[in-house]
Each structure stands twice: as structure tokens, then as C-alpha cells.
PDB file of N, CA and C in Angstrom:
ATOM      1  N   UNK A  24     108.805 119.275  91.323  1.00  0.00           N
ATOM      2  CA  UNK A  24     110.015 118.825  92.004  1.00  0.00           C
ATOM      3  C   UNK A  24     110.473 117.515  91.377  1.00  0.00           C
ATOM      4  N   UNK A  25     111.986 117.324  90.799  1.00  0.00           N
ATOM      5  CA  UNK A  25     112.090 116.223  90.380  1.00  0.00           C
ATOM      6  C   UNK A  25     112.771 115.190  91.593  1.00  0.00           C
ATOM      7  N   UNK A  26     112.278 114.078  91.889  1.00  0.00           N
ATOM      8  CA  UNK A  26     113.325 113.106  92.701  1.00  0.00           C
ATOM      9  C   UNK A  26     114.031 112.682  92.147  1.00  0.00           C
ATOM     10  N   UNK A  27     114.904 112.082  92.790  1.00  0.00           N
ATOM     11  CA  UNK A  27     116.015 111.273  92.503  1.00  0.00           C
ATOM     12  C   UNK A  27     115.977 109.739  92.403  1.00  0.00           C
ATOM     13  N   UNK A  28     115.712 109.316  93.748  1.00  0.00           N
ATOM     14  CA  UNK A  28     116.120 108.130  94.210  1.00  0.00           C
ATOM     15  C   UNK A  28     114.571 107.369  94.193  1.00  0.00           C
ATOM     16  N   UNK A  29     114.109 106.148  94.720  1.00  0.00           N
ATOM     17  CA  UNK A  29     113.654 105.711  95.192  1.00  0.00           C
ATOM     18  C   UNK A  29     113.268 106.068  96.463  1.00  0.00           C
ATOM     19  N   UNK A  30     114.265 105.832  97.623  1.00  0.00           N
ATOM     20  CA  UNK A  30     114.383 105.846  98.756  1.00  0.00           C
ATOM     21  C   UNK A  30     113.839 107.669  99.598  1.00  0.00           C
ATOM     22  N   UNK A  31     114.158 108.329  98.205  1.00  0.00           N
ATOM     23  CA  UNK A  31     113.953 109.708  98.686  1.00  0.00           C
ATOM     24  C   UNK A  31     112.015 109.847  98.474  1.00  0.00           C
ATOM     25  N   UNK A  32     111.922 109.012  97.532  1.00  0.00           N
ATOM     26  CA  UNK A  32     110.258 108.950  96.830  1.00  0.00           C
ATOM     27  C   UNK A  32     109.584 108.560  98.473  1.00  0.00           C
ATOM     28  N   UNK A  33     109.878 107.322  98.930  1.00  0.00           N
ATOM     29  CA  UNK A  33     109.552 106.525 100.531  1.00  0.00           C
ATOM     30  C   UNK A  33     109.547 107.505 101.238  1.00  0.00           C
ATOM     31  N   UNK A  34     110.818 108.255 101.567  1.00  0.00           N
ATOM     32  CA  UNK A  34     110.731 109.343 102.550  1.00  0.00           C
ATOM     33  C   UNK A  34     109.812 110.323 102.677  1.00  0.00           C
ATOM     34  N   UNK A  35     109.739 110.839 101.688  1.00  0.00           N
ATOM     35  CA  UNK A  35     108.811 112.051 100.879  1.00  0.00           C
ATOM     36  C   UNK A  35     107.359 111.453 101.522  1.00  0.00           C
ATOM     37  N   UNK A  36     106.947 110.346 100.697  1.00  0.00           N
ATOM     38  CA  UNK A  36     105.693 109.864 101.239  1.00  0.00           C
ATOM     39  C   UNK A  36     105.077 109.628 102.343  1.00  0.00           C
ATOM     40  N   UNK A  37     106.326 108.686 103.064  1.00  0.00           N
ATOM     41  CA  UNK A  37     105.913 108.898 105.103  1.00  0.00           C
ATOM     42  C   UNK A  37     105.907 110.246 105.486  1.00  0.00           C
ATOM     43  N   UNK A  38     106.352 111.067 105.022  1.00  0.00           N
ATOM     44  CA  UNK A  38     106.119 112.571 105.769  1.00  0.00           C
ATOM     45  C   UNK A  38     104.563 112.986 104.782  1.00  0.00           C
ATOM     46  N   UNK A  39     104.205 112.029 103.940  1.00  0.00           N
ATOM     47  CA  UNK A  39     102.670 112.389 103.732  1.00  0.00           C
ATOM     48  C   UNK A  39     102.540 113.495 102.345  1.00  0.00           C
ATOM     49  N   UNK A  40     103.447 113.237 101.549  1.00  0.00           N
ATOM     50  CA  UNK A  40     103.258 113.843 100.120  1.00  0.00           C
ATOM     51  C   UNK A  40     102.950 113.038  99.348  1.00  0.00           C
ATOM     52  N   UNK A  41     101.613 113.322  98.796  1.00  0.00           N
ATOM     53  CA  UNK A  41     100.818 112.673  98.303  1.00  0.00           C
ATOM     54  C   UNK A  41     100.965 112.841  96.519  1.00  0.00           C
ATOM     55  N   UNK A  42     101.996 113.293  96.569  1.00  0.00           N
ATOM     56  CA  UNK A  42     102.830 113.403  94.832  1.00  0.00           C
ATOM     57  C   UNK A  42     103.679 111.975  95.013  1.00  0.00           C
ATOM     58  N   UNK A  43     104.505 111.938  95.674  1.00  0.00           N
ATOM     59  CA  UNK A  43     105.399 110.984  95.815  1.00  0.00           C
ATOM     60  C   UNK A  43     104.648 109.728  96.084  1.00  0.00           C
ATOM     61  N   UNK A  44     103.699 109.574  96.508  1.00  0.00           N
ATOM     62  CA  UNK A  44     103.232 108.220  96.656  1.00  0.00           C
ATOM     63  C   UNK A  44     102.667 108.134  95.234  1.00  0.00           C
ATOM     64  N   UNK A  45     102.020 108.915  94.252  1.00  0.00           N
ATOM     65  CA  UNK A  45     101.573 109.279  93.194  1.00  0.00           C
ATOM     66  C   UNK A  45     102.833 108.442  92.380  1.00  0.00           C
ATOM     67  N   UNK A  46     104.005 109.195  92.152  1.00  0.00           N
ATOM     68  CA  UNK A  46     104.953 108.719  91.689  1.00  0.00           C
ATOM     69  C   UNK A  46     105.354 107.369  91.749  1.00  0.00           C
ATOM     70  N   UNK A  47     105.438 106.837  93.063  1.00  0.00           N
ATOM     71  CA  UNK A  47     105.628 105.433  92.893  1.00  0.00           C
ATOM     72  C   UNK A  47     104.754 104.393  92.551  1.00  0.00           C
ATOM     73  N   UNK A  48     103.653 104.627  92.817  1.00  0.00           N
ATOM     74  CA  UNK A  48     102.788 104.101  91.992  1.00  0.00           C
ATOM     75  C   UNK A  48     102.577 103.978  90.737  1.00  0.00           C
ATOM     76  N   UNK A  49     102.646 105.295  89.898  1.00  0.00           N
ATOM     77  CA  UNK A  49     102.834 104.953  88.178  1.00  0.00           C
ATOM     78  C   UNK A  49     104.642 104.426  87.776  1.00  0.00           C
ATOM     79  N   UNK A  50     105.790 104.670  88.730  1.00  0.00           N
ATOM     80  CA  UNK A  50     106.464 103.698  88.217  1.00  0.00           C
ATOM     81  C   UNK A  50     106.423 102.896  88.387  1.00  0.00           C
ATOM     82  N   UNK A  51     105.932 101.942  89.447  1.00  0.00           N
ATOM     83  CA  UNK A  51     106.308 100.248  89.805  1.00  0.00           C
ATOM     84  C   UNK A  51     104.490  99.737  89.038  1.00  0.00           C
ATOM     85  N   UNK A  52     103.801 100.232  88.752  1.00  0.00           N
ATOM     86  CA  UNK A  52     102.254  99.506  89.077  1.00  0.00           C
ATOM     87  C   UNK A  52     102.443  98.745  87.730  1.00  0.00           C
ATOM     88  N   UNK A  53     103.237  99.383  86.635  1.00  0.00           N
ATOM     89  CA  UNK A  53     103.008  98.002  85.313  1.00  0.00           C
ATOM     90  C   UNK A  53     104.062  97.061  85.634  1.00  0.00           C
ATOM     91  N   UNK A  54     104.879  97.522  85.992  1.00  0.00           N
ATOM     92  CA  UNK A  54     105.895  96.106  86.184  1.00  0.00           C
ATOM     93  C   UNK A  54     105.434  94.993  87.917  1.00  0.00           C
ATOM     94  N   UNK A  55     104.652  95.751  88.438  1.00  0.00           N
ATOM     95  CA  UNK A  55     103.755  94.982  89.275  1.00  0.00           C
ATOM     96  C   UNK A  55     102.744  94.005  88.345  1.00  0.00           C
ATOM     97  N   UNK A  56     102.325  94.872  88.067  1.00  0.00           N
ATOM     98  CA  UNK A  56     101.143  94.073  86.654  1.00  0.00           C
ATOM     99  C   UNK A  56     101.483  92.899  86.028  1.00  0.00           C
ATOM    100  N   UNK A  57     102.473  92.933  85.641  1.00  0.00           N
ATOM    101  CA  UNK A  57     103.083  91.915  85.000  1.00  0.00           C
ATOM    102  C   UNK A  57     103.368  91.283  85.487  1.00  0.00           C
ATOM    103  N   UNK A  58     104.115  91.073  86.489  1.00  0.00           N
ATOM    104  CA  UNK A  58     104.457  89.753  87.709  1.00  0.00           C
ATOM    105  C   UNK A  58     103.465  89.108  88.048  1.00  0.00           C
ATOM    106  N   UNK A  59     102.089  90.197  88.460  1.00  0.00           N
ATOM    107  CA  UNK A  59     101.439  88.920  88.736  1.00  0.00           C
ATOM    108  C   UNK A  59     100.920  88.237  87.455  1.00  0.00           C
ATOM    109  N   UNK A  60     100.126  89.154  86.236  1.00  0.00           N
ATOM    110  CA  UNK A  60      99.578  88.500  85.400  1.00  0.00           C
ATOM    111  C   UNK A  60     100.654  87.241  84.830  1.00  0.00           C
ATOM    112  N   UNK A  61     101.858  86.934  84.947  1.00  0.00           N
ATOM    113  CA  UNK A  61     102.499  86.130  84.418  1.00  0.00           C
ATOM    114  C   UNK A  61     102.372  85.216  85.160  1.00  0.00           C
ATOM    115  N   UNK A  62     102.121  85.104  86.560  1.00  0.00           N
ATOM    116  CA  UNK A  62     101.879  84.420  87.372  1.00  0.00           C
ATOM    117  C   UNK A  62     100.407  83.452  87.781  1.00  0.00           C
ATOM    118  N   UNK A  63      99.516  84.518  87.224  1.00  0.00           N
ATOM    119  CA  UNK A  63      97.960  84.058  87.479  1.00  0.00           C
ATOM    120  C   UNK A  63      97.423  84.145  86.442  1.00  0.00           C
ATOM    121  N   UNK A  64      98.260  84.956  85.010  1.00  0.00           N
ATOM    122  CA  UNK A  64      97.242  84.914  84.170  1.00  0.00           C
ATOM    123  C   UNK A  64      95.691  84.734  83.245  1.00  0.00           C
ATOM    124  N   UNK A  65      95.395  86.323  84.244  1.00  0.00           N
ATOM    125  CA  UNK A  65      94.224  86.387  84.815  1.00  0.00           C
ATOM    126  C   UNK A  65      94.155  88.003  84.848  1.00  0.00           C
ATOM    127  N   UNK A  66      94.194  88.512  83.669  1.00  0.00           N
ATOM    128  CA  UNK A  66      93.910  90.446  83.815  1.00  0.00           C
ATOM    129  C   UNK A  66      93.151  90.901  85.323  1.00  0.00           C
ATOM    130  N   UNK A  67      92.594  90.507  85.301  1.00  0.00           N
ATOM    131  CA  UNK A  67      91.216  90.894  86.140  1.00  0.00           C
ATOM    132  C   UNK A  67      91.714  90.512  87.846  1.00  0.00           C
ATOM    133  N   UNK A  68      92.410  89.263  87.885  1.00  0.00           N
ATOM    134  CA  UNK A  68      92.774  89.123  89.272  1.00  0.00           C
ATOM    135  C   UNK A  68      94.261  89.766  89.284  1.00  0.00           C
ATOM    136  N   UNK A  69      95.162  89.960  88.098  1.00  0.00           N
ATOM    137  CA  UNK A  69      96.820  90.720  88.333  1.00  0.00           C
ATOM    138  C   UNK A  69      96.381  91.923  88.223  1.00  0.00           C
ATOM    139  N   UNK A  70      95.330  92.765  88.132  1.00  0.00           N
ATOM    140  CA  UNK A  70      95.420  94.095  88.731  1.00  0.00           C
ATOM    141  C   UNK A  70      94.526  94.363  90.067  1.00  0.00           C
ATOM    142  N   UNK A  71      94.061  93.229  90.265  1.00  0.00           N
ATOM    143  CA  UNK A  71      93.289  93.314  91.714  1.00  0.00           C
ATOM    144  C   UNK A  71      94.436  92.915  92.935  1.00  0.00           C
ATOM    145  N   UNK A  72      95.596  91.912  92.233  1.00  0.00           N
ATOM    146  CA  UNK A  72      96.499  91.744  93.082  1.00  0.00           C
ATOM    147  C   UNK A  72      97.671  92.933  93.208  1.00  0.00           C
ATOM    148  N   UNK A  73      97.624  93.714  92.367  1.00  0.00           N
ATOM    149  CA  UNK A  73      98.567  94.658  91.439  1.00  0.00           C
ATOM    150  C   UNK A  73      98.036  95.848  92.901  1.00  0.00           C
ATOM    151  N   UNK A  74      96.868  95.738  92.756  1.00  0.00           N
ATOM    152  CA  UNK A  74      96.127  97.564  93.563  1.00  0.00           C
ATOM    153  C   UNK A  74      96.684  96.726  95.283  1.00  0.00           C
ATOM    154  N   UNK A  75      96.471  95.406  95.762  1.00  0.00           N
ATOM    155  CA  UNK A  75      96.443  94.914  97.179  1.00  0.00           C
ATOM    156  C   UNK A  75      97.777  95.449  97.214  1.00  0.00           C
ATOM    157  N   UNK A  76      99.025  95.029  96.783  1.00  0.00           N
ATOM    158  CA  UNK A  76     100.186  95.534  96.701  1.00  0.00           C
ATOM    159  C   UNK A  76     100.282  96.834  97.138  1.00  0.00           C
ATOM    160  N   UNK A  77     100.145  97.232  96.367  1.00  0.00           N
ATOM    161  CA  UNK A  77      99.961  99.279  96.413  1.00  0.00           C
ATOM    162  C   UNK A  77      99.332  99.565  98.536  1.00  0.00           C
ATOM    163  N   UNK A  78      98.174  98.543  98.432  1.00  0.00           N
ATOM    164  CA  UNK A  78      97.584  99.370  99.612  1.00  0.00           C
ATOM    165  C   UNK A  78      98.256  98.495 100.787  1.00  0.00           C
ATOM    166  N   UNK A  79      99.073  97.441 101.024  1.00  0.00           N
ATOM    167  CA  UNK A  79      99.335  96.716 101.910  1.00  0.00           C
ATOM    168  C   UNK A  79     101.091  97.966 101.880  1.00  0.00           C
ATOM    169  N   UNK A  80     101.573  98.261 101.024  1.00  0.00           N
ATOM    170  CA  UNK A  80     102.787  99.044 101.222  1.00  0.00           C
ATOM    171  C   UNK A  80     102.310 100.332 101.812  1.00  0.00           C
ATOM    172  N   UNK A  81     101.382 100.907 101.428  1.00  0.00           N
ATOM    173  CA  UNK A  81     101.187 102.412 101.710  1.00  0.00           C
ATOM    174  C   UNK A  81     100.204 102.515 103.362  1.00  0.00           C
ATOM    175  N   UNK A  82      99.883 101.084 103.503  1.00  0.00           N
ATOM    176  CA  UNK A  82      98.941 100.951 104.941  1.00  0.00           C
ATOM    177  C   UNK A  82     100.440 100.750 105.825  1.00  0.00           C
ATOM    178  N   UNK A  83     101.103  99.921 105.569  1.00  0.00           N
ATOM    179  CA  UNK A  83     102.638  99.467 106.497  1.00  0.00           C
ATOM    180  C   UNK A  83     104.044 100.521 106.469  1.00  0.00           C
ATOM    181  N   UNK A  84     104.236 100.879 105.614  1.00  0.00           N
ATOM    182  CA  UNK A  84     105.430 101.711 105.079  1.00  0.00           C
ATOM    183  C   UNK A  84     104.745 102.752 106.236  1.00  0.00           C
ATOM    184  N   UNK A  85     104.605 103.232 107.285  1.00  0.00           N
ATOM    185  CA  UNK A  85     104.779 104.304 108.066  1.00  0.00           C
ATOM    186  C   UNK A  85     105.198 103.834 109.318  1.00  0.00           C
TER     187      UNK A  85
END
């Protein structure tokens, strides 16, 4: 199934499709990556802050 939007990816996911949360995760997780590592520059803590991201949206977003 291809999406479209963003917003349709969110939807998809609160109703618990576990593709779509899939999806947003490999698009946003390097440009997550990078924000923080530019920020903390620190590999090791910008993908530990990179994954908190991921699970603080996917624990709240319902």
C-alpha cells in the first residue's frame, strides 16, 4: 500500500498498523539522528536520544 501523506501514516498507526509506524520511523529516524548528533555530538547518545523520540511519540500519539 503506498501512503500519501504524513498525517494519513499517524492515522494508519493509531488504528495499530504496524507497517505505518514502520514507515515513519525509517523516514524521520536519520534526520532525527542528525539533530541530535549536531547537538550532542555524541553517536552513541544521538541515537539513544534518536530511539527515546521514536518511543515517547508511539507511547503518546494514541
Amino acid at each position: 500500500m503506498e501512503y500519501k501523506t504524513d498525517s494519513l501514516l499517524v492515522h494508519l498507526a493509531r488504528a495499530g498498523d504496524e507497517d505505518a509506524c514502520e514507515k515513519l520511523v525509517k523516514k524521520y529516524y536519520s534526520s532525527i539522528y542528525q539533530y541530535c548528533l549536531l547537538h550532542i555530538n555524541d553517536p552513541y547518545e544521538a541515537e539513544d536520544l534518536t530511539q527515546e523520540v521514536f518511543t515517547r511519540f508511539f507511547s503518546n500519539y494514541k
